[in-house]
Short mmCIF file of C-alpha atoms in Angstrom, two decimals:
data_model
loop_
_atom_site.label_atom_id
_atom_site.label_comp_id
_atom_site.label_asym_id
_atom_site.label_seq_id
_atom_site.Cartn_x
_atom_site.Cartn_y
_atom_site.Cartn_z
CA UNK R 2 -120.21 331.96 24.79
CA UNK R 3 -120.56 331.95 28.32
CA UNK R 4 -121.20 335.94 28.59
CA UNK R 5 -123.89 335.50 25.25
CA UNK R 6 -125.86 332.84 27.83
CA UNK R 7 -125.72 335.17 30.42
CA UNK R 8 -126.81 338.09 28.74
CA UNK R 9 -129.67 335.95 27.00
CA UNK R 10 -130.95 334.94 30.63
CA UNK R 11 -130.97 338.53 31.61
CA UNK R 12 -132.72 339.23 28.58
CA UNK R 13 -135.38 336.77 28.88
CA UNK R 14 -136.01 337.94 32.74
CA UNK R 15 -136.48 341.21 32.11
CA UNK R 16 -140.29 340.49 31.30
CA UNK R 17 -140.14 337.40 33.00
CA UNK R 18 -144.06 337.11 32.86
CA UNK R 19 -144.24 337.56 28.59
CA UNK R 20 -140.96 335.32 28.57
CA UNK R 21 -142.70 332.37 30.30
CA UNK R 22 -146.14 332.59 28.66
CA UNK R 23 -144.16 332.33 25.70
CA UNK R 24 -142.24 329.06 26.51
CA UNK R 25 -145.51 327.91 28.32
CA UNK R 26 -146.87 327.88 24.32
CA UNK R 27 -143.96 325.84 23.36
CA UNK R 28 -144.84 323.72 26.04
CA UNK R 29 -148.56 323.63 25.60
CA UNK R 30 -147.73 322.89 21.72
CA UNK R 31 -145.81 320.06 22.74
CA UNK R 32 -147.56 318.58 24.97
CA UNK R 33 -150.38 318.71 22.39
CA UNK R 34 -148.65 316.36 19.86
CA UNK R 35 -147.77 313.91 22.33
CA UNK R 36 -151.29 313.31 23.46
CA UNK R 37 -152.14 313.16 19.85
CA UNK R 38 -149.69 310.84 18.41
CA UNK R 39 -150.05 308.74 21.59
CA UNK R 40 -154.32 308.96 20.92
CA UNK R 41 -153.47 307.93 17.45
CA UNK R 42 -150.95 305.15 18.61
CA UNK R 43 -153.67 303.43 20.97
CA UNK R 44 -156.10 303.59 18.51
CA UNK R 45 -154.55 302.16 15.40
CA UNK R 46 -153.44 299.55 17.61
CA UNK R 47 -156.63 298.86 19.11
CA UNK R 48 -158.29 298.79 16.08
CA UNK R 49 -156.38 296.63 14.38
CA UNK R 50 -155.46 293.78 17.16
CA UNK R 51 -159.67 294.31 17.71
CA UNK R 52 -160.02 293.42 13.65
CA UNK R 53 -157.24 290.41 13.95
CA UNK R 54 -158.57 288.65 17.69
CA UNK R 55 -162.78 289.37 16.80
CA UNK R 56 -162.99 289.36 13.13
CA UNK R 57 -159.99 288.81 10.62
CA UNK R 58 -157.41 286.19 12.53
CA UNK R 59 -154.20 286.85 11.52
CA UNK R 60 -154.34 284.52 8.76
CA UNK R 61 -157.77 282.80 6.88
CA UNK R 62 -157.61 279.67 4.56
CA UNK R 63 -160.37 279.98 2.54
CA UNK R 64 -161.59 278.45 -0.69
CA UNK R 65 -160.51 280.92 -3.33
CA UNK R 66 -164.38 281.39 -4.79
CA UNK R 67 -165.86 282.66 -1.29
CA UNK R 68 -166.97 286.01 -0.94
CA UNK R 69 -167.18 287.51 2.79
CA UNK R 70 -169.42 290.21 2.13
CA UNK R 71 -172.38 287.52 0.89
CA UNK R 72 -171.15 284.57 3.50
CA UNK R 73 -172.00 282.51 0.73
CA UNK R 74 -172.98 278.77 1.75
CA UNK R 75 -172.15 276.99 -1.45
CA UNK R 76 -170.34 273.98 -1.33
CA UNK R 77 -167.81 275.16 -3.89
CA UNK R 78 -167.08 278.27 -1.60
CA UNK R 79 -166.56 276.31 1.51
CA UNK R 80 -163.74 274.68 3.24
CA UNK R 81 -164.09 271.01 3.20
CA UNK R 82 -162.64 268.70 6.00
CA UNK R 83 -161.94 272.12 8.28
CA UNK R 84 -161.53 270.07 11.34
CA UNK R 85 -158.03 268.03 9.55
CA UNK R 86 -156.80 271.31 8.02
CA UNK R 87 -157.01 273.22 11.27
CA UNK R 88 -155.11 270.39 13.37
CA UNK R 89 -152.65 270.25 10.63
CA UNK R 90 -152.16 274.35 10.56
CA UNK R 91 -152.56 274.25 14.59
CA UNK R 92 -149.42 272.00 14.54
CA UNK R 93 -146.99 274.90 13.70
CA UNK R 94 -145.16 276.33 15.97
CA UNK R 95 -145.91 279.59 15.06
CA UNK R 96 -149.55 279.10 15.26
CA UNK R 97 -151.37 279.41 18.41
CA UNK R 98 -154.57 278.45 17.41
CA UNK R 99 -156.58 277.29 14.15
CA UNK R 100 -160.19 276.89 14.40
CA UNK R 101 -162.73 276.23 11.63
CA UNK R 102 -165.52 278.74 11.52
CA UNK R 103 -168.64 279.41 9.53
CA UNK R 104 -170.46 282.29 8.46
CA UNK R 105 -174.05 282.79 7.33
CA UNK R 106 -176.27 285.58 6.81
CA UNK R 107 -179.99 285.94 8.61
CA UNK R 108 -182.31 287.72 10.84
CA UNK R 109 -183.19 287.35 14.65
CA UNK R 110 -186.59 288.61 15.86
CA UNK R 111 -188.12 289.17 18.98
CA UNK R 112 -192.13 290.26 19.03
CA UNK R 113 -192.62 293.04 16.47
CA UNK R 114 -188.92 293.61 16.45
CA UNK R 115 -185.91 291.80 14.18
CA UNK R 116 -182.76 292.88 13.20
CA UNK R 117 -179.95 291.31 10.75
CA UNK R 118 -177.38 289.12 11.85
CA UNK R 119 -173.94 287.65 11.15
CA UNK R 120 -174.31 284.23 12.41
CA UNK R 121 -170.91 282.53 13.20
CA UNK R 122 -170.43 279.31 13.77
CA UNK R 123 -167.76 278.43 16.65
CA UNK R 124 -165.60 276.42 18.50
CA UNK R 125 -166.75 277.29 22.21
CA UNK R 126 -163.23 275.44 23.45
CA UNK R 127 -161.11 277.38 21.32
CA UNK R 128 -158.86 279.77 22.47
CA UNK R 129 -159.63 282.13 19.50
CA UNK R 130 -162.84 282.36 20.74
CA UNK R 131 -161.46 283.62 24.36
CA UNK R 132 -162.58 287.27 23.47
CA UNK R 133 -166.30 286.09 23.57
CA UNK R 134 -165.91 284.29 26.35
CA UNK R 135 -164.44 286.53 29.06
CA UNK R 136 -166.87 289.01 27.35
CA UNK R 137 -170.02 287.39 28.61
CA UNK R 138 -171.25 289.93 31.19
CA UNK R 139 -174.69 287.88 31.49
CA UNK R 140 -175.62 284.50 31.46
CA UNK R 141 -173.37 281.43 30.19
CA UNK R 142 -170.98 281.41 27.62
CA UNK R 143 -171.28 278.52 24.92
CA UNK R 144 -170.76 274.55 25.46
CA UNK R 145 -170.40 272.61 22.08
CA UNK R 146 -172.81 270.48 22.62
CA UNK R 147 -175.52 273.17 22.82
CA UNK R 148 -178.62 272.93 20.27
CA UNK R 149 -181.34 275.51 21.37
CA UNK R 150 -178.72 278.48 22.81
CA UNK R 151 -177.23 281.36 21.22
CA UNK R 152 -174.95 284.22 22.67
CA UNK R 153 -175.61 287.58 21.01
CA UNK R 154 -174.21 291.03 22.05
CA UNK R 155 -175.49 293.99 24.60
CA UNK R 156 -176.20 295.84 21.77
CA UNK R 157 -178.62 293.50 19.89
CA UNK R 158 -179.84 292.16 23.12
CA UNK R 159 -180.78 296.01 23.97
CA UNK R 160 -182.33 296.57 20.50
CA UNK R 161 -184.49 293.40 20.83
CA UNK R 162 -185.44 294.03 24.54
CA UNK R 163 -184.17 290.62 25.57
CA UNK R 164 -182.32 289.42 28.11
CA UNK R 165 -180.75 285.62 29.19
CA UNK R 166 -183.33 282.78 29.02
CA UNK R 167 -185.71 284.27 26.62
CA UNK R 168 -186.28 283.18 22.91
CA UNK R 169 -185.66 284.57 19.75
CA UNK R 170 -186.30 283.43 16.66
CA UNK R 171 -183.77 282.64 13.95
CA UNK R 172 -183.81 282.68 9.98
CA UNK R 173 -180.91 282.35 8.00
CA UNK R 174 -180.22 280.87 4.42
CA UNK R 175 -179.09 277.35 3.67
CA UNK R 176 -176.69 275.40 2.18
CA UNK R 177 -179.03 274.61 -0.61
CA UNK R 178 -180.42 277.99 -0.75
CA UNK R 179 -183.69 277.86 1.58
CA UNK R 180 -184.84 280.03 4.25
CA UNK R 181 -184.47 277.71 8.09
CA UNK R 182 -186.18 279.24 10.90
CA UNK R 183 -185.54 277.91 14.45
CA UNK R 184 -186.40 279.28 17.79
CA UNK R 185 -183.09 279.85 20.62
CA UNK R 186 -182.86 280.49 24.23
CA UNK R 187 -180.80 283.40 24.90
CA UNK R 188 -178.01 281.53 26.96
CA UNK R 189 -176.09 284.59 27.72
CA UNK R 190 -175.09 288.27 26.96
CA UNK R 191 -171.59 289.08 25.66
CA UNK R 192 -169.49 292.48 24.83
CA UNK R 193 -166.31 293.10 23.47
CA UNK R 194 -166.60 296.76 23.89
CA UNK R 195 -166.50 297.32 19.86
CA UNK R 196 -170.11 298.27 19.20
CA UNK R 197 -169.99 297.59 15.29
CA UNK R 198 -169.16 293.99 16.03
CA UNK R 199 -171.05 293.35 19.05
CA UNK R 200 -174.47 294.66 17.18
CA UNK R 201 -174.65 292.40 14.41
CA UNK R 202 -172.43 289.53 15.34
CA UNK R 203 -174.22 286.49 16.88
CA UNK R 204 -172.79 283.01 17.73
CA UNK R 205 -173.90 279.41 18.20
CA UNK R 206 -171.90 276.34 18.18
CA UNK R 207 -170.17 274.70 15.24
CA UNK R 208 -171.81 271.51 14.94
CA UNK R 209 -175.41 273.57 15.32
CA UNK R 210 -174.22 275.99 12.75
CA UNK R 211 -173.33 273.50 10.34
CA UNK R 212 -176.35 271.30 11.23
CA UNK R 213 -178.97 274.63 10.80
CA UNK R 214 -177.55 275.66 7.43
CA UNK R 215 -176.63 271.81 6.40
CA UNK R 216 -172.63 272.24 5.78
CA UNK R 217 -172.26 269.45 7.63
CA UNK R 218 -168.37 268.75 7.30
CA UNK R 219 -167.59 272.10 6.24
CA UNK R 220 -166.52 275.51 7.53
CA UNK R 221 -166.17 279.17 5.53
CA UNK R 222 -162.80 279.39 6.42
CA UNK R 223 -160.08 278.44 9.08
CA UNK R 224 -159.59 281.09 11.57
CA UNK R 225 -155.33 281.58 12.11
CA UNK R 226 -154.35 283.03 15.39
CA UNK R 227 -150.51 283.34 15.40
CA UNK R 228 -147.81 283.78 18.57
CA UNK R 229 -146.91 287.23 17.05
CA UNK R 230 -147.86 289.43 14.06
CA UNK R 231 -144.58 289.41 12.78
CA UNK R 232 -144.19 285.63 11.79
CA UNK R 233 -147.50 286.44 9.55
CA UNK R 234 -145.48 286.06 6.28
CA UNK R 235 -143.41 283.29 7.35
CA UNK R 236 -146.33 281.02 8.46
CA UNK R 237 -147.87 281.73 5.35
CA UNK R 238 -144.59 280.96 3.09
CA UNK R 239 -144.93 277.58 5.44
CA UNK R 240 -148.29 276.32 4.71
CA UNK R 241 -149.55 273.85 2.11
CA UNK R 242 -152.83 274.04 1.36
CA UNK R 243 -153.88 273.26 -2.09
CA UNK R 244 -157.19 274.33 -3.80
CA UNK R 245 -157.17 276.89 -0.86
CA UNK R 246 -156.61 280.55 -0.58
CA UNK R 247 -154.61 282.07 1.87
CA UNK R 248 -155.65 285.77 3.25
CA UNK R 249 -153.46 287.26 5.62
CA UNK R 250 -154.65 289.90 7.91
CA UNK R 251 -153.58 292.66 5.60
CA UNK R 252 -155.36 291.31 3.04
CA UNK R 253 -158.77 291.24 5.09
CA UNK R 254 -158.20 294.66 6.67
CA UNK R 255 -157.58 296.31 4.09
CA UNK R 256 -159.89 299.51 4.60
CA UNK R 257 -158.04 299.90 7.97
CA UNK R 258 -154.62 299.78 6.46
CA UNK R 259 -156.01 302.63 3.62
CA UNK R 260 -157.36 304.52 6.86
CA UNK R 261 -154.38 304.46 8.38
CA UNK R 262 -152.50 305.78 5.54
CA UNK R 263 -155.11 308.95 5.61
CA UNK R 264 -155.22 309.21 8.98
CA UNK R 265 -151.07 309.88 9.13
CA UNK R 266 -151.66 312.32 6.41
CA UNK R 267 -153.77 314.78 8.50
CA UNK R 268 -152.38 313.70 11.70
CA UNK R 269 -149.07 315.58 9.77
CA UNK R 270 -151.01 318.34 8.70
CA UNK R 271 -151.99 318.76 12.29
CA UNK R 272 -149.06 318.65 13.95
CA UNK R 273 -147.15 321.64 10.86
CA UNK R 274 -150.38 323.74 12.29
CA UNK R 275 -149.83 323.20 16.17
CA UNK R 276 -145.79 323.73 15.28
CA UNK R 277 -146.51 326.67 13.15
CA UNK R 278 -148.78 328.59 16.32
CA UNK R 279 -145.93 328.38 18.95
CA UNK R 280 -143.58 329.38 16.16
CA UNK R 281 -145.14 331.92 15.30
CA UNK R 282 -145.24 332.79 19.19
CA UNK R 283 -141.58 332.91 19.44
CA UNK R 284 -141.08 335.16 16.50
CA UNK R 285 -143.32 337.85 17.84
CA UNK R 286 -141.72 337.49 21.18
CA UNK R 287 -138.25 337.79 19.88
CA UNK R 288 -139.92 340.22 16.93
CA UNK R 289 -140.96 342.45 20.29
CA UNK R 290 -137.66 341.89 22.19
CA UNK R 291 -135.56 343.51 19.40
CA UNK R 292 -137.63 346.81 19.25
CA UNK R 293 -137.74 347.50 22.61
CA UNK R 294 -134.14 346.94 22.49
CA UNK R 295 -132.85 348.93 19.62
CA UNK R 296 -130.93 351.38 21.17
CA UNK R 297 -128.95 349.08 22.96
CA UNK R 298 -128.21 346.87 20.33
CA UNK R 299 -127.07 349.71 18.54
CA UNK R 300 -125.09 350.26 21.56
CA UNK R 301 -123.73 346.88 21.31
CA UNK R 302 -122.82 347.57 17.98
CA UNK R 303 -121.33 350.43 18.57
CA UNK R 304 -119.10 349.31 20.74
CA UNK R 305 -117.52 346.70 18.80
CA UNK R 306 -119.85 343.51 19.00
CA UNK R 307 -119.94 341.73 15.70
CA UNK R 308 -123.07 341.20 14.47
CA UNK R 309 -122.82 337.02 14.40
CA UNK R 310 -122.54 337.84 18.43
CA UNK R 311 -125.96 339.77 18.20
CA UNK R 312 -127.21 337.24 16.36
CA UNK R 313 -126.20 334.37 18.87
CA UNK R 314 -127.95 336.35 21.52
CA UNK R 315 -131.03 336.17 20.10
CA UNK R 316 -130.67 332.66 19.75
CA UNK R 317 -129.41 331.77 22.85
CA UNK R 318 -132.83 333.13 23.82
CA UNK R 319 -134.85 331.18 21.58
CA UNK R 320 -132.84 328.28 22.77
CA UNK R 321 -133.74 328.89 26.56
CA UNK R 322 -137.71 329.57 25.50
CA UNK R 323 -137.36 326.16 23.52
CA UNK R 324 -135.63 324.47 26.48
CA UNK R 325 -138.32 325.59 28.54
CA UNK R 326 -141.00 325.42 26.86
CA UNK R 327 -140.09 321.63 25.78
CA UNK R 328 -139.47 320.92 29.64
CA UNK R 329 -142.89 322.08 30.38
CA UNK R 330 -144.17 320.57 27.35
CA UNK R 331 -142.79 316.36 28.03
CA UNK R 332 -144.07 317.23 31.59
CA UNK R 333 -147.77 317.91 30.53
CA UNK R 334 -147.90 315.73 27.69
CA UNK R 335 -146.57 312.56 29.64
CA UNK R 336 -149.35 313.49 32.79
CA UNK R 337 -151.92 313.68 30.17
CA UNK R 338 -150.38 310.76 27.89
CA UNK R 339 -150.66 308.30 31.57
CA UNK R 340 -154.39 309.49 32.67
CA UNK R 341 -155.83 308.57 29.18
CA UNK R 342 -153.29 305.41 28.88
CA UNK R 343 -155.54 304.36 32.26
CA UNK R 344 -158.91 305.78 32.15
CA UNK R 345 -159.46 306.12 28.09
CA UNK R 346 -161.74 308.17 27.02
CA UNK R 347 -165.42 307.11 25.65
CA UNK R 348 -166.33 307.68 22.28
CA UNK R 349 -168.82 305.80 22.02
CA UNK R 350 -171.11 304.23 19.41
CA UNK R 351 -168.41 305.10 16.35
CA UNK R 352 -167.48 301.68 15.01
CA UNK R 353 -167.24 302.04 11.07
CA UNK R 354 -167.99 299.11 8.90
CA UNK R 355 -164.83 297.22 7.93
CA UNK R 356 -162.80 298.66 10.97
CA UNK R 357 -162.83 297.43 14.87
CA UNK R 358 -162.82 301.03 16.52
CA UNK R 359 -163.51 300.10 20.27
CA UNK R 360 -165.69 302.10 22.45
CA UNK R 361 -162.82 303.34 24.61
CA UNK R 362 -159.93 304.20 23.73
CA UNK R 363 -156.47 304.70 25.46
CA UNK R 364 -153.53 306.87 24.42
CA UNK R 365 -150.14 304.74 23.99
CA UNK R 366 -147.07 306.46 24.46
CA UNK R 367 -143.99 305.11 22.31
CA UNK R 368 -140.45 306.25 22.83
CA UNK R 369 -140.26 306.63 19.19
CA UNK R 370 -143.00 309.51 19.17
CA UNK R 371 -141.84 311.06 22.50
CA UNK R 372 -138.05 311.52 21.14
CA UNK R 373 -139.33 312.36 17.43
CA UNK R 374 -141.57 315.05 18.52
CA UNK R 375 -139.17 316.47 21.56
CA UNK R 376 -136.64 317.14 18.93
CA UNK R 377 -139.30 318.65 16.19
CA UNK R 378 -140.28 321.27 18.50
CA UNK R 379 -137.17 322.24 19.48
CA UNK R 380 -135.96 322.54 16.16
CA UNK R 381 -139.06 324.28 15.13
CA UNK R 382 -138.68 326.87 18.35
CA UNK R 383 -134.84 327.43 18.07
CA UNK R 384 -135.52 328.12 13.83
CA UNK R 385 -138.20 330.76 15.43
CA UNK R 386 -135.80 332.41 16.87
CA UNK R 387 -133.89 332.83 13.23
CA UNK R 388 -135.44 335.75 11.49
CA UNK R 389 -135.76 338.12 14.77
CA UNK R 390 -132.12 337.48 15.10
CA UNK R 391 -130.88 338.29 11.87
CA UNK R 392 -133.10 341.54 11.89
CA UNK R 393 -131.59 342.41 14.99
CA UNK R 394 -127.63 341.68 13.77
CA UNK R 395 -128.09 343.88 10.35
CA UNK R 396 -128.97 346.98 12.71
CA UNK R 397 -126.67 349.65 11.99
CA UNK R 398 -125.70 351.29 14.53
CA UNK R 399 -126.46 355.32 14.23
CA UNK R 400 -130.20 354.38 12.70
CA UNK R 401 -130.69 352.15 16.19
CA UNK R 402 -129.39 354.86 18.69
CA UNK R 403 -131.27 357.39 17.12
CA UNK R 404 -135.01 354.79 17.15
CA UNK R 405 -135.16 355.50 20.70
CA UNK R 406 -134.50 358.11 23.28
#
């Protein structure tokens, strides 16, 4: 075995140039998929720890009539008492936070301009409302007690042309199904860097929320915030809320989770295409190696070495390339993998409705990914290496001493 390495080294360095572009495709292949699955890692994770902290919670009790898309205000579609169902939920151990929250549907306009709004009413103190908070890159975030202020995203605040301390009017539907219009000062500026939330989403207090759209005493739903993601069906087998509905954060992100599922699907048929190219490198390598070495295989042959041997030679060398190329290829990919996994990369304004795609996002590199993928391509590159190999061990020996002179 030790001679069929040695000969396969020789082999390989006898066009030392061809032989390292070759494994420098392995490696470029390679290197390719990791920055991929770790692009795809970061954001399917960012997306959907964006949906659960800004939008979804990980769990919602809800009454079992309300409908998100309309943020219906009905009393029968609202959560009465929220305050005493929250500190009861909040009293889990699980649980990290439970807030009451409530959602209503208007417009804000500024001059000649408007725009449509989610309006959610808050808990300022909260700690599930932390991301708005350390977002506020202008102005003041939120006290409770505040009756003429509202915090509303860059991107709004940039469509509107307004900046902290100036007003904007506000008209949203009521409780009993009229239109209330109120003027608000602009108390400050706030961005979570997830442009299809921060353009519609405003916020004002609780109590004012209630107060504007006259829910007094009532919330859409209570907003769950657990100490881990896992626990999700636990805490949910551990509540008691009757005449509620309980949504977990599956149940609310559930065009994410169908995303995700397509996503995989031509992430695979992406990676069989970049596997397939440096495959199909190594064959014509190998595919060239053999003819410009019939005659001496057909030496070899003729002087007694079995044609398993021959074969092992060949993929001895396809083993080297793949060793190589992989080498080259975890080198690259993990450089790459690190500089994203800092700086991200901007993509800009591409939130979809229904999913939390940030504006920047970061690759994530898992050690799940990094060994799955290492030993894909070096299956895939050693397989290459198969057919060449075989050609070259059913040689007979007179036909191959007499395809060269």
């Amino acid at each position: 075995m030790i001679q069929i390495l040695k000969m396969a080294f020789r082999d390989l360095g006898r066009n030392r140039r061809r032989s390292f572009f070759s494994a420098l495709a392995v490696g470029a292949g390679l290197a390719l998929l990791i920055l991929m699955a770790s692009v795809i890692e970061g954001e399917m994770g960012s997306a959907i720890e964006s949906a659960i902290q800004l939008q979804s919670g990980h769990i919602q009790i809800r009454a079992a009539t309300y409908d998100e898309n309309k943020s219906s205000l009905k009393w029968q579609d609202l959560v009465a008492d929220p305050d005493q169902i929250a500190g009861q939920i909040a009293a889990l151990d699980q649980v990290k936070t439970a807030t009451p929250r409530l959602y209503a549907s208007g417009f804000l306009s500024s001059g000649t301009q408007s725009a449509s709004a989610r309006i959610t009413g808050i808990d300022p103190l909260s700690a599930a409302s932390d991301p708005y908070r350390k977002g506020v890159i202008s102005g003041e975030y939120l006290s409770p007690d505040d009756r003429e202020a509202i915090l509303i995203g860059k991107p709004m605040a940039e469509k509107l042309s307004l900046s902290v301390g100036d007003r904007v009017g506000l008209s949203l539907n009521t409780a009993d199904g009229d239109v209330q219009d109120q003027t608000f000062i602009v108390k400050g500026i706030y961005t979570t860097n997830t442009y299809g939330f921060d353009s519609a989403t405003v916020f004002l207090p609780l109590a004012k929320a209630q107060a504007i759209t006259r829910t007094e005493n009532h919330a859409s739903t209570i907003f769950v915030l657990l100490n881990d993601t896992a626990l999700t069906d636990s805490v949910v087998s551990a509540l008691n809320v009757s005449n509620l509905e309980i949504k977990t954060w599956r149940d609310l992100n559930a065009l994410f989770v169908e995303y995700e599922t397509m996503a995989e699907s031509y992430i695979g048929i992406f990676y069989m295409i970049i596997l397939a190219i440096s495959a199909s490198v190594i064959i014509n390598t190998l595919i060239m190696s053999v003819y410009e070495r019939t005659r001496e295989i057909g030496i070899l042959s003729a002087i007694g070495m079995r044609g398993n041997r021959i074969m092992m030679l060949f993929l001895a060398e396809s083993s080297m390339l793949a060793i190589g190329g992989v080498l080259m290829g975890l080198v690259i990919g993990v450089l790459g993998t690190l500089y994203f996994n800092r700086n991200g990369f901007y993509i800009g304004n591409m939130g979809l409705s229904g999913i939390m795609i940030t504006d920047t996002i970061y690759a994530k590199l898992t050690m799940d990914n990094l060994i799955n993928l290492t030993i894909m391509t070096f299956v895939v590159t050693i397989l290459s290496g198969l057919y060449p190999a075989v050609m070259a061990s059913r040689m007979q020996p007179v036909a191959a001493l007499r395809a060269e002179k």
